[in-house]
Amino acid sequence: MATAAQVERMKEVKNELIELELKDSSLLEIERKPGDFSIPNESTWNLLHQAYQRVLSDANDDRDNDEREPTQGGFVVSHRVRHSPQKGRGVFSEEFVRKGDVVIKTGPVANFWTEDEWRKFLAHLPSALARDVAQWAYVVPDSYDDPETDHSVMLDLYAGSLMNHGDTTPLSSHSSSSADHPPSNSSLANILSASDDNLYALRDIQAGEEFLIDYKLFHIKNHKLNWFDSIRNQLFKEDHGFKILSLVDDS
């Protein structure tokens, strides 16, 4: 009969073999842990960029694709993507960020105007990543003045896709002090987009704290892109919060 130490070692070896198998089978060199979500890395974002460029090159549209070229940008503070308790994955600060400091400069994003573009993009991705992307993407008002395309799909092509939701609430005068120094497990948003499209720290953020953003401030709930929801539902049936954490477009 195996001793307790031997049983424990057998478990460790099994987990090591699972990790090795997952890494060997991954085309993206994504870090994985047994039973956990994969952790995207630079290879992931590069693949998304490449898939998006293919979509743009194939686009048959009279609009200028130059406006859809991904910009340079993203996080300007030291950060790390890792597993977040009860949330899956999240983005955590690796340095102290002072209130009002820029956290993200207008990051590279992909913009999809049609169902055909969105389907082609997903078809260029491994199935596991396509599921992730369907979860990360969101619907926004279309910047192009076309009444038939009131909304479009957007996807952050960098670690911003992994940021989790946090509520934003008006700060009363008597609560401002506690708002600047909330408990470490606070569920309030701590970064916010400004008119220049950069994202700023709403308060002091400590090293090791997770970056949280309010989904309701940018994701359109009652959009007209039925195909977007249909494709998402085809890929997975879980509700990841978008039915609740969405902006109501009253236009």
Tab-separated table of N, CA and C in Angstrom, residues 38-199:
chain	number	residue	atom	x	y	z
A	38	SER	N	-7.303	29.278	-18.987
A	38	SER	CA	-5.969	29.568	-19.499
A	38	SER	C	-5.643	31.037	-19.267
A	39	ILE	N	-4.357	31.320	-19.153
A	39	ILE	CA	-3.890	32.694	-18.955
A	39	ILE	C	-3.310	33.190	-20.276
A	40	PRO	N	-3.973	34.128	-20.938
A	40	PRO	CA	-3.443	34.652	-22.209
A	40	PRO	C	-2.102	35.335	-22.003
A	41	ASN	N	-1.271	35.270	-23.027
A	41	ASN	CA	0.013	35.971	-22.986
A	41	ASN	C	0.216	36.694	-24.312
A	42	GLU	N	1.423	37.132	-24.583
A	42	GLU	CA	1.686	37.926	-25.778
A	42	GLU	C	1.342	37.170	-27.056
A	43	SER	N	1.521	35.849	-27.046
A	43	SER	CA	1.171	35.041	-28.210
A	43	SER	C	-0.324	35.130	-28.517
A	44	THR	N	-1.123	35.194	-27.459
A	44	THR	CA	-2.568	35.296	-27.639
A	44	THR	C	-2.935	36.588	-28.346
A	45	TRP	N	-2.398	37.695	-27.852
A	45	TRP	CA	-2.730	39.007	-28.435
A	45	TRP	C	-2.203	39.119	-29.859
A	46	ASN	N	-1.042	38.541	-30.123
A	46	ASN	CA	-0.504	38.557	-31.489
A	46	ASN	C	-1.416	37.789	-32.448
A	47	LEU	N	-1.930	36.655	-31.996
A	47	LEU	CA	-2.827	35.866	-32.835
A	47	LEU	C	-4.111	36.639	-33.131
A	48	LEU	N	-4.643	37.329	-32.123
A	48	LEU	CA	-5.852	38.123	-32.327
A	48	LEU	C	-5.598	39.262	-33.315
A	49	HIS	N	-4.439	39.899	-33.199
A	49	HIS	CA	-4.071	40.958	-34.143
A	49	HIS	C	-4.021	40.408	-35.568
A	50	GLN	N	-3.391	39.249	-35.728
A	50	GLN	CA	-3.248	38.655	-37.058
A	50	GLN	C	-4.614	38.288	-37.647
A	51	ALA	N	-5.476	37.712	-36.823
A	51	ALA	CA	-6.812	37.333	-37.297
A	51	ALA	C	-7.598	38.571	-37.708
A	52	TYR	N	-7.453	39.639	-36.944
A	52	TYR	CA	-8.171	40.875	-37.264
A	52	TYR	C	-7.659	41.490	-38.564
A	53	GLN	N	-6.344	41.439	-38.784
A	53	GLN	CA	-5.790	41.976	-40.022
A	53	GLN	C	-6.322	41.199	-41.226
A	54	ARG	N	-6.521	39.906	-41.076
A	54	ARG	CA	-7.086	39.106	-42.169
A	54	ARG	C	-8.513	39.548	-42.468
A	55	VAL	N	-9.266	39.823	-41.422
A	55	VAL	CA	-10.644	40.275	-41.620
A	55	VAL	C	-10.661	41.612	-42.351
A	56	LEU	N	-9.787	42.530	-41.944
A	56	LEU	CA	-9.738	43.840	-42.588
A	56	LEU	C	-9.333	43.725	-44.056
A	57	SER	N	-8.382	42.834	-44.342
A	57	SER	CA	-7.918	42.688	-45.724
A	57	SER	C	-9.000	42.095	-46.619
A	58	ASP	N	-9.912	41.318	-46.016
A	58	ASP	CA	-10.989	40.686	-46.789
A	58	ASP	C	-12.270	41.509	-46.800
A	59	ALA	N	-12.291	42.604	-46.030
A	59	ALA	CA	-13.528	43.374	-45.880
A	59	ALA	C	-13.967	43.970	-47.205
A	60	ASN	N	-15.247	43.793	-47.504
A	60	ASN	CA	-15.840	44.362	-48.712
A	60	ASN	C	-16.817	45.441	-48.276
A	61	ASP	N	-16.273	46.621	-47.997
A	61	ASP	CA	-17.061	47.690	-47.418
A	61	ASP	C	-16.568	49.008	-47.961
A	62	ASP	N	-17.481	49.958	-48.170
A	62	ASP	CA	-17.082	51.238	-48.727
A	62	ASP	C	-16.540	52.191	-47.669
A	63	ARG	N	-16.489	51.729	-46.425
A	63	ARG	CA	-15.940	52.571	-45.376
A	63	ARG	C	-14.431	52.381	-45.291
A	64	ASP	N	-13.758	53.374	-44.773
A	64	ASP	CA	-12.299	53.375	-44.705
A	64	ASP	C	-11.833	52.469	-43.569
A	65	ASN	N	-11.122	51.400	-43.919
A	65	ASN	CA	-10.643	50.484	-42.884
A	65	ASN	C	-9.503	51.065	-42.067
A	66	ASP	N	-8.892	52.166	-42.533
A	66	ASP	CA	-7.801	52.768	-41.769
A	66	ASP	C	-8.272	53.170	-40.377
A	67	GLU	N	-9.544	53.580	-40.270
A	67	GLU	CA	-10.063	53.990	-38.968
A	67	GLU	C	-10.230	52.807	-38.031
A	68	ARG	N	-10.150	51.600	-38.570
A	68	ARG	CA	-10.302	50.408	-37.749
A	68	ARG	C	-8.962	49.746	-37.442
A	69	GLU	N	-7.873	50.325	-37.929
A	69	GLU	CA	-6.564	49.765	-37.626
A	69	GLU	C	-6.298	49.894	-36.116
A	70	PRO	N	-5.837	48.819	-35.471
A	70	PRO	CA	-5.568	48.890	-34.030
A	70	PRO	C	-4.513	49.944	-33.714
A	71	THR	N	-4.763	50.727	-32.673
A	71	THR	CA	-3.801	51.737	-32.241
A	71	THR	C	-2.789	51.101	-31.297
A	72	GLN	N	-1.693	51.794	-31.092
A	72	GLN	CA	-0.728	51.368	-30.084
A	72	GLN	C	-1.225	51.859	-28.728
A	73	GLY	N	-0.929	51.131	-27.715
A	73	GLY	CA	-1.377	51.553	-26.391
A	73	GLY	C	-1.572	50.365	-25.486
A	74	GLY	N	-2.422	50.532	-24.488
A	74	GLY	CA	-2.649	49.485	-23.513
A	74	GLY	C	-2.193	49.935	-22.139
A	75	PHE	N	-1.915	48.984	-21.281
A	75	PHE	CA	-1.505	49.311	-19.912
A	75	PHE	C	-0.172	50.061	-19.899
A	76	VAL	N	-0.121	51.127	-19.117
A	76	VAL	CA	1.122	51.885	-18.951
A	76	VAL	C	1.682	51.707	-17.545
A	77	VAL	N	1.030	50.871	-16.753
A	77	VAL	CA	1.532	50.533	-15.422
A	77	VAL	C	1.839	49.044	-15.404
A	78	SER	N	2.727	48.662	-14.517
A	78	SER	CA	3.091	47.256	-14.404
A	78	SER	C	1.888	46.458	-13.915
A	79	HIS	N	1.587	45.359	-14.619
A	79	HIS	CA	0.394	44.582	-14.304
A	79	HIS	C	0.648	43.110	-14.593
A	80	ARG	N	-0.273	42.291	-14.134
A	80	ARG	CA	-0.167	40.850	-14.374
A	80	ARG	C	-1.550	40.254	-14.483
A	81	VAL	N	-1.736	39.380	-15.460
A	81	VAL	CA	-2.986	38.635	-15.595
A	81	VAL	C	-2.837	37.333	-14.814
A	82	ARG	N	-3.751	37.088	-13.921
A	82	ARG	CA	-3.719	35.841	-13.155
A	82	ARG	C	-5.140	35.466	-12.751
A	83	HIS	N	-5.263	34.353	-12.074
A	83	HIS	CA	-6.578	33.874	-11.677
A	83	HIS	C	-7.119	34.722	-10.534
A	84	SER	N	-8.393	35.083	-10.674
A	84	SER	CA	-9.067	35.913	-9.680
A	84	SER	C	-10.120	35.073	-8.969
A	85	PRO	N	-10.089	35.024	-7.651
A	85	PRO	CA	-11.038	34.183	-6.906
A	85	PRO	C	-12.484	34.454	-7.300
A	86	GLN	N	-13.199	33.392	-7.652
A	86	GLN	CA	-14.627	33.420	-7.989
A	86	GLN	C	-14.936	34.216	-9.264
A	87	LYS	N	-13.909	34.624	-9.996
A	87	LYS	CA	-14.152	35.405	-11.208
A	87	LYS	C	-13.523	34.768	-12.446
A	88	GLY	N	-12.618	33.842	-12.263
A	88	GLY	CA	-11.896	33.283	-13.411
A	88	GLY	C	-10.539	33.927	-13.529
A	89	ARG	N	-10.441	34.894	-14.432
A	89	ARG	CA	-9.180	35.607	-14.627
A	89	ARG	C	-9.374	37.086	-14.371
A	90	GLY	N	-8.286	37.779	-14.073
A	90	GLY	CA	-8.358	39.213	-13.837
A	90	GLY	C	-7.003	39.842	-14.066
A	91	VAL	N	-6.983	41.176	-14.042
A	91	VAL	CA	-5.739	41.926	-14.230
A	91	VAL	C	-5.411	42.631	-12.918
A	92	PHE	N	-4.199	42.416	-12.434
A	92	PHE	CA	-3.785	42.937	-11.133
A	92	PHE	C	-2.605	43.882	-11.286
A	93	SER	N	-2.629	44.932	-10.482
A	93	SER	CA	-1.526	45.896	-10.507
A	93	SER	C	-0.304	45.308	-9.810
A	94	GLU	N	0.859	45.590	-10.362
A	94	GLU	CA	2.094	45.155	-9.724
A	94	GLU	C	2.873	46.345	-9.184
A	95	GLU	N	2.195	47.489	-9.098
A	95	GLU	CA	2.819	48.671	-8.519
A	95	GLU	C	1.741	49.563	-7.925
A	96	PHE	N	2.160	50.489	-7.090
A	96	PHE	CA	1.223	51.453	-6.531
A	96	PHE	C	0.840	52.455	-7.612
A	97	VAL	N	-0.463	52.712	-7.760
A	97	VAL	CA	-0.962	53.670	-8.746
A	97	VAL	C	-1.702	54.773	-7.994
A	98	ARG	N	-1.278	55.998	-8.209
A	98	ARG	CA	-1.890	57.117	-7.506
A	98	ARG	C	-3.198	57.541	-8.170
A	99	LYS	N	-4.152	57.997	-7.383
A	99	LYS	CA	-5.418	58.487	-7.895
A	99	LYS	C	-5.179	59.541	-8.979
A	100	GLY	N	-5.840	59.384	-10.131
A	100	GLY	CA	-5.704	60.328	-11.230
A	100	GLY	C	-4.656	59.951	-12.250
A	101	ASP	N	-3.816	58.952	-11.937
A	101	ASP	CA	-2.786	58.516	-12.886
A	101	ASP	C	-3.417	57.724	-14.036
A	102	VAL	N	-2.783	57.796	-15.206
A	102	VAL	CA	-3.222	57.001	-16.344
A	102	VAL	C	-2.865	55.533	-16.087
A	103	VAL	N	-3.848	54.656	-16.257
A	103	VAL	CA	-3.613	53.218	-16.135
A	103	VAL	C	-3.497	52.591	-17.523
A	104	ILE	N	-4.361	53.017	-18.432
A	104	ILE	CA	-4.377	52.488	-19.797
A	104	ILE	C	-4.476	53.650	-20.784
A	105	LYS	N	-3.578	53.686	-21.747
A	105	LYS	CA	-3.700	54.628	-22.850
A	105	LYS	C	-4.447	53.933	-23.974
A	106	THR	N	-5.310	54.683	-24.651
A	106	THR	CA	-6.167	54.130	-25.689
A	106	THR	C	-5.581	52.860	-26.270
A	107	GLY	N	-6.117	51.742	-25.854
A	107	GLY	CA	-5.530	50.462	-26.223
A	107	GLY	C	-5.935	49.996	-27.604
A	108	PRO	N	-5.211	49.037	-28.165
A	108	PRO	CA	-5.573	48.473	-29.467
A	108	PRO	C	-6.893	47.718	-29.379
A	109	VAL	N	-7.831	48.066	-30.233
A	109	VAL	CA	-9.133	47.405	-30.242
A	109	VAL	C	-9.484	46.983	-31.659
A	110	ALA	N	-10.320	45.966	-31.772
A	110	ALA	CA	-10.858	45.528	-33.060
A	110	ALA	C	-12.317	45.940	-33.115
A	111	ASN	N	-12.760	46.360	-34.291
A	111	ASN	CA	-14.133	46.830	-34.469
A	111	ASN	C	-14.770	46.055	-35.619
A	112	PHE	N	-15.884	45.384	-35.328
A	112	PHE	CA	-16.548	44.547	-36.324
A	112	PHE	C	-17.921	45.133	-36.641
A	113	TRP	N	-18.167	45.407	-37.926
A	113	TRP	CA	-19.403	46.053	-38.343
A	113	TRP	C	-20.481	45.064	-38.772
A	114	THR	N	-20.072	43.851	-39.161
A	114	THR	CA	-21.055	42.918	-39.702
A	114	THR	C	-20.900	41.530	-39.083
A	115	GLU	N	-21.963	40.750	-39.207
A	115	GLU	CA	-21.921	39.366	-38.735
A	115	GLU	C	-20.869	38.570	-39.493
A	116	ASP	N	-20.747	38.821	-40.784
A	116	ASP	CA	-19.774	38.095	-41.586
A	116	ASP	C	-18.354	38.334	-41.083
A	117	GLU	N	-18.033	39.582	-40.756
A	117	GLU	CA	-16.704	39.891	-40.234
A	117	GLU	C	-16.454	39.178	-38.908
A	118	TRP	N	-17.451	39.201	-38.039
A	118	TRP	CA	-17.305	38.587	-36.718
A	118	TRP	C	-17.120	37.077	-36.837
A	119	ARG	N	-17.900	36.439	-37.703
A	119	ARG	CA	-17.778	34.995	-37.886
A	119	ARG	C	-16.423	34.631	-38.499
A	120	LYS	N	-15.956	35.412	-39.462
A	120	LYS	CA	-14.653	35.141	-40.073
A	120	LYS	C	-13.538	35.259	-39.046
A	121	PHE	N	-13.661	36.262	-38.192
A	121	PHE	CA	-12.642	36.456	-37.158
A	121	PHE	C	-12.598	35.251	-36.224
A	122	LEU	N	-13.753	34.821	-35.741
A	122	LEU	CA	-13.791	33.680	-34.827
A	122	LEU	C	-13.292	32.407	-35.505
A	123	ALA	N	-13.539	32.285	-36.808
A	123	ALA	CA	-13.118	31.090	-37.546
A	123	ALA	C	-11.605	30.985	-37.636
A	124	HIS	N	-10.904	32.092	-37.486
A	124	HIS	CA	-9.441	32.085	-37.540
A	124	HIS	C	-8.812	31.663	-36.207
A	125	LEU	N	-9.652	31.445	-35.185
A	125	LEU	CA	-9.136	31.183	-33.845
A	125	LEU	C	-9.391	29.746	-33.417
A	126	PRO	N	-8.519	29.187	-32.566
A	126	PRO	CA	-8.805	27.881	-31.962
A	126	PRO	C	-10.107	27.973	-31.171
A	127	SER	N	-10.821	26.879	-31.052
A	127	SER	CA	-12.157	26.898	-30.456
A	127	SER	C	-12.161	27.448	-29.031
A	128	ALA	N	-11.168	27.083	-28.227
A	128	ALA	CA	-11.131	27.563	-26.838
A	128	ALA	C	-10.970	29.075	-26.793
A	129	LEU	N	-10.125	29.606	-27.671
A	129	LEU	CA	-9.913	31.050	-27.693
A	129	LEU	C	-11.142	31.763	-28.253
A	130	ALA	N	-11.821	31.148	-29.227
A	130	ALA	CA	-13.041	31.739	-29.778
A	130	ALA	C	-14.099	31.901	-28.690
A	131	ARG	N	-14.185	30.925	-27.806
A	131	ARG	CA	-15.130	31.027	-26.685
A	131	ARG	C	-14.763	32.176	-25.772
A	132	ASP	N	-13.491	32.303	-25.481
A	132	ASP	CA	-13.037	33.422	-24.652
A	132	ASP	C	-13.374	34.755	-25.307
A	133	VAL	N	-13.066	34.863	-26.584
A	133	VAL	CA	-13.280	36.108	-27.318
A	133	VAL	C	-14.754	36.489	-27.339
A	134	ALA	N	-15.633	35.502	-27.496
A	134	ALA	CA	-17.067	35.773	-27.493
A	134	ALA	C	-17.517	36.328	-26.148
A	135	GLN	N	-16.811	35.947	-25.104
A	135	GLN	CA	-17.110	36.457	-23.763
A	135	GLN	C	-16.525	37.853	-23.568
A	136	TRP	N	-15.339	38.091	-24.130
A	136	TRP	CA	-14.662	39.374	-23.918
A	136	TRP	C	-15.264	40.515	-24.733
A	137	ALA	N	-15.826	40.209	-25.893
A	137	ALA	CA	-16.313	41.253	-26.800
A	137	ALA	C	-17.553	41.952	-26.222
A	138	TYR	N	-17.810	43.150	-26.714
A	138	TYR	CA	-18.953	43.927	-26.236
A	138	TYR	C	-19.496	44.786	-27.375
A	139	VAL	N	-20.703	45.300	-27.193
A	139	VAL	CA	-21.377	46.064	-28.231
A	139	VAL	C	-21.382	47.543	-27.864
A	140	VAL	N	-21.051	48.388	-28.838
A	140	VAL	CA	-20.985	49.831	-28.621
A	140	VAL	C	-21.737	50.544	-29.743
A	141	PRO	N	-22.060	51.827	-29.560
A	141	PRO	CA	-22.642	52.589	-30.666
A	141	PRO	C	-21.661	52.653	-31.819
A	142	ASP	N	-22.147	52.526	-33.039
A	142	ASP	CA	-21.283	52.584	-34.216
A	142	ASP	C	-20.890	54.025	-34.481
A	143	SER	N	-19.587	54.269	-34.632
A	143	SER	CA	-19.101	55.627	-34.873
A	143	SER	C	-19.383	56.088	-36.295
A	144	TYR	N	-19.697	55.141	-37.184
A	144	TYR	CA	-19.973	55.499	-38.577
A	144	TYR	C	-21.456	55.842	-38.723
A	145	ASP	N	-21.729	56.931	-39.405
A	145	ASP	CA	-23.100	57.437	-39.515
A	145	ASP	C	-23.893	56.635	-40.545
A	146	ASP	N	-24.356	55.471	-40.118
A	146	ASP	CA	-25.119	54.593	-40.994
A	146	ASP	C	-26.303	54.062	-40.192
A	147	PRO	N	-27.537	54.447	-40.531
A	147	PRO	CA	-28.695	54.031	-39.733
A	147	PRO	C	-28.907	52.530	-39.695
A	148	GLU	N	-28.342	51.797	-40.643
A	148	GLU	CA	-28.522	50.346	-40.670
A	148	GLU	C	-27.527	49.630	-39.764
A	149	THR	N	-26.520	50.353	-39.296
A	149	THR	CA	-25.519	49.746	-38.409
A	149	THR	C	-25.354	50.631	-37.188
A	150	ASP	N	-26.393	50.680	-36.352
A	150	ASP	CA	-26.375	51.542	-35.174
A	150	ASP	C	-25.343	51.101	-34.145
A	151	HIS	N	-25.044	49.805	-34.146
A	151	HIS	CA	-24.109	49.265	-33.168
A	151	HIS	C	-23.048	48.420	-33.856
A	152	SER	N	-21.917	48.266	-33.182
A	152	SER	CA	-20.863	47.404	-33.696
A	152	SER	C	-20.230	46.646	-32.537
A	153	VAL	N	-19.503	45.597	-32.875
A	153	VAL	CA	-18.846	44.765	-31.868
A	153	VAL	C	-17.404	45.241	-31.701
A	154	MET	N	-16.982	45.348	-30.458
A	154	MET	CA	-15.603	45.749	-30.178
A	154	MET	C	-14.929	44.702	-29.304
A	155	LEU	N	-13.627	44.598	-29.482
A	155	LEU	CA	-12.820	43.642	-28.723
A	155	LEU	C	-11.475	44.270	-28.417
A	156	ASP	N	-11.093	44.287	-27.153
A	156	ASP	CA	-9.772	44.777	-26.768
A	156	ASP	C	-8.732	43.726	-27.140
A	157	LEU	N	-7.697	44.156	-27.859
A	157	LEU	CA	-6.657	43.230	-28.314
A	157	LEU	C	-5.453	43.246	-27.378
A	158	TYR	N	-5.729	43.349	-26.107
A	158	TYR	CA	-4.662	43.359	-25.100
A	158	TYR	C	-5.290	42.918	-23.784
A	159	ALA	N	-4.539	42.981	-22.700
A	159	ALA	CA	-5.006	42.431	-21.432
A	159	ALA	C	-6.241	43.135	-20.876
A	160	GLY	N	-6.623	44.277	-21.436
A	160	GLY	CA	-7.843	44.934	-20.998
A	160	GLY	C	-9.057	44.044	-21.118
A	161	SER	N	-9.010	43.057	-22.025
A	161	SER	CA	-10.124	42.116	-22.177
A	161	SER	C	-10.376	41.294	-20.924
A	162	LEU	N	-9.391	41.198	-20.056
A	162	LEU	CA	-9.514	40.342	-18.876
A	162	LEU	C	-9.972	41.101	-17.641
A	163	MET	N	-10.194	42.401	-17.752
A	163	MET	CA	-10.619	43.161	-16.574
A	163	MET	C	-12.033	42.780	-16.168
A	164	ASN	N	-12.233	42.620	-14.887
A	164	ASN	CA	-13.545	42.263	-14.348
A	164	ASN	C	-14.358	43.503	-13.982
A	165	HIS	N	-15.654	43.256	-13.751
A	165	HIS	CA	-16.592	44.343	-13.455
A	165	HIS	C	-16.490	44.815	-12.016
A	166	GLY	N	-16.658	46.122	-11.862
A	166	GLY	CA	-16.815	46.739	-10.547
A	166	GLY	C	-17.831	47.859	-10.669
A	167	ASP	N	-18.695	48.006	-9.696
A	167	ASP	CA	-19.720	49.043	-9.758
A	167	ASP	C	-19.121	50.426	-9.530
A	168	THR	N	-19.729	51.423	-10.140
A	168	THR	CA	-19.404	52.810	-9.832
A	168	THR	C	-20.607	53.422	-9.147
A	169	THR	N	-20.363	54.134	-8.040
A	169	THR	CA	-21.448	54.764	-7.295
A	169	THR	C	-21.060	56.192	-6.991
A	170	PRO	N	-22.028	57.112	-6.942
A	170	PRO	CA	-21.720	58.500	-6.575
A	170	PRO	C	-21.081	58.556	-5.197
A	171	LEU	N	-20.055	59.380	-5.057
A	171	LEU	CA	-19.363	59.493	-3.778
A	171	LEU	C	-19.978	60.635	-2.969
A	172	SER	N	-20.504	60.350	-1.806
A	172	SER	CA	-21.024	61.396	-0.932
A	172	SER	C	-19.881	62.040	-0.179
A	173	SER	N	-20.107	63.223	0.334
A	173	SER	CA	-19.033	63.970	0.990
A	173	SER	C	-18.503	63.251	2.214
A	174	HIS	N	-19.376	62.544	2.927
A	174	HIS	CA	-18.930	61.897	4.156
A	174	HIS	C	-18.252	60.562	3.879
A	175	SER	N	-18.308	60.074	2.609
A	175	SER	CA	-17.721	58.767	2.316
A	175	SER	C	-16.477	58.870	1.464
A	176	SER	N	-16.033	60.083	1.139
A	176	SER	CA	-14.914	60.247	0.213
A	176	SER	C	-13.635	59.645	0.760
A	177	SER	N	-13.424	59.749	2.058
A	177	SER	CA	-12.193	59.219	2.637
A	177	SER	C	-12.139	57.710	2.499
A	178	SER	N	-13.239	57.022	2.837
A	178	SER	CA	-13.252	55.566	2.735
A	178	SER	C	-13.223	55.125	1.296
A	179	ALA	N	-13.747	55.959	0.365
A	179	ALA	CA	-13.731	55.600	-1.053
A	179	ALA	C	-12.321	55.624	-1.603
A	180	ASP	N	-11.481	56.532	-1.092
A	180	ASP	CA	-10.092	56.599	-1.541
A	180	ASP	C	-9.279	55.443	-0.993
A	181	HIS	N	-9.726	54.875	0.103
A	181	HIS	CA	-8.981	53.767	0.720
A	181	HIS	C	-9.959	52.650	1.092
A	182	PRO	N	-10.552	51.994	0.079
A	182	PRO	CA	-11.534	50.939	0.351
A	182	PRO	C	-10.841	49.673	0.811
A	183	PRO	N	-11.587	48.715	1.362
A	183	PRO	CA	-10.982	47.438	1.734
A	183	PRO	C	-10.454	46.722	0.507
A	184	SER	N	-9.472	45.845	0.700
A	184	SER	CA	-8.809	45.185	-0.418
A	184	SER	C	-9.757	44.321	-1.239
A	185	ASN	N	-10.872	43.895	-0.654
A	185	ASN	CA	-11.811	43.049	-1.375
A	185	ASN	C	-12.964	43.865	-1.953
A	186	SER	N	-12.776	45.176	-2.103
A	186	SER	CA	-13.824	46.047	-2.606
A	186	SER	C	-14.260	45.617	-3.995
A	187	SER	N	-15.579	45.714	-4.251
A	187	SER	CA	-16.109	45.359	-5.568
A	187	SER	C	-16.407	46.601	-6.393
A	188	LEU	N	-15.954	47.773	-5.947
A	188	LEU	CA	-16.169	49.001	-6.684
A	188	LEU	C	-15.122	49.168	-7.776
A	189	ALA	N	-15.540	49.772	-8.887
A	189	ALA	CA	-14.592	50.060	-9.967
A	189	ALA	C	-13.515	51.007	-9.459
A	190	ASN	N	-12.283	50.781	-9.911
A	190	ASN	CA	-11.197	51.668	-9.497
A	190	ASN	C	-10.507	52.356	-10.684
A	191	ILE	N	-10.984	52.097	-11.906
A	191	ILE	CA	-10.497	52.836	-13.065
A	191	ILE	C	-11.700	53.245	-13.909
A	192	LEU	N	-11.544	54.340	-14.655
A	192	LEU	CA	-12.652	54.889	-15.414
A	192	LEU	C	-12.128	55.555	-16.675
A	193	SER	N	-12.864	55.388	-17.777
A	193	SER	CA	-12.486	55.999	-19.048
A	193	SER	C	-12.856	57.475	-19.039
A	194	ALA	N	-11.979	58.306	-19.631
A	194	ALA	CA	-12.221	59.739	-19.716
A	194	ALA	C	-12.499	60.128	-21.163
A	195	SER	N	-12.739	61.416	-21.402
A	195	SER	CA	-13.092	61.888	-22.744
A	195	SER	C	-11.971	61.682	-23.754
A	196	ASP	N	-10.730	61.548	-23.271
A	196	ASP	CA	-9.608	61.310	-24.180
A	196	ASP	C	-9.412	59.827	-24.472
A	197	ASP	N	-10.340	58.990	-23.984
A	197	ASP	CA	-10.326	57.534	-24.184
A	197	ASP	C	-9.258	56.817	-23.386
A	198	ASN	N	-8.493	57.545	-22.580
A	198	ASN	CA	-7.575	56.898	-21.654
A	198	ASN	C	-8.344	56.484	-20.403
A	199	LEU	N	-7.810	55.515	-19.668
A	199	LEU	CA	-8.429	55.073	-18.428
A	199	LEU	C	-7.575	55.509	-17.249
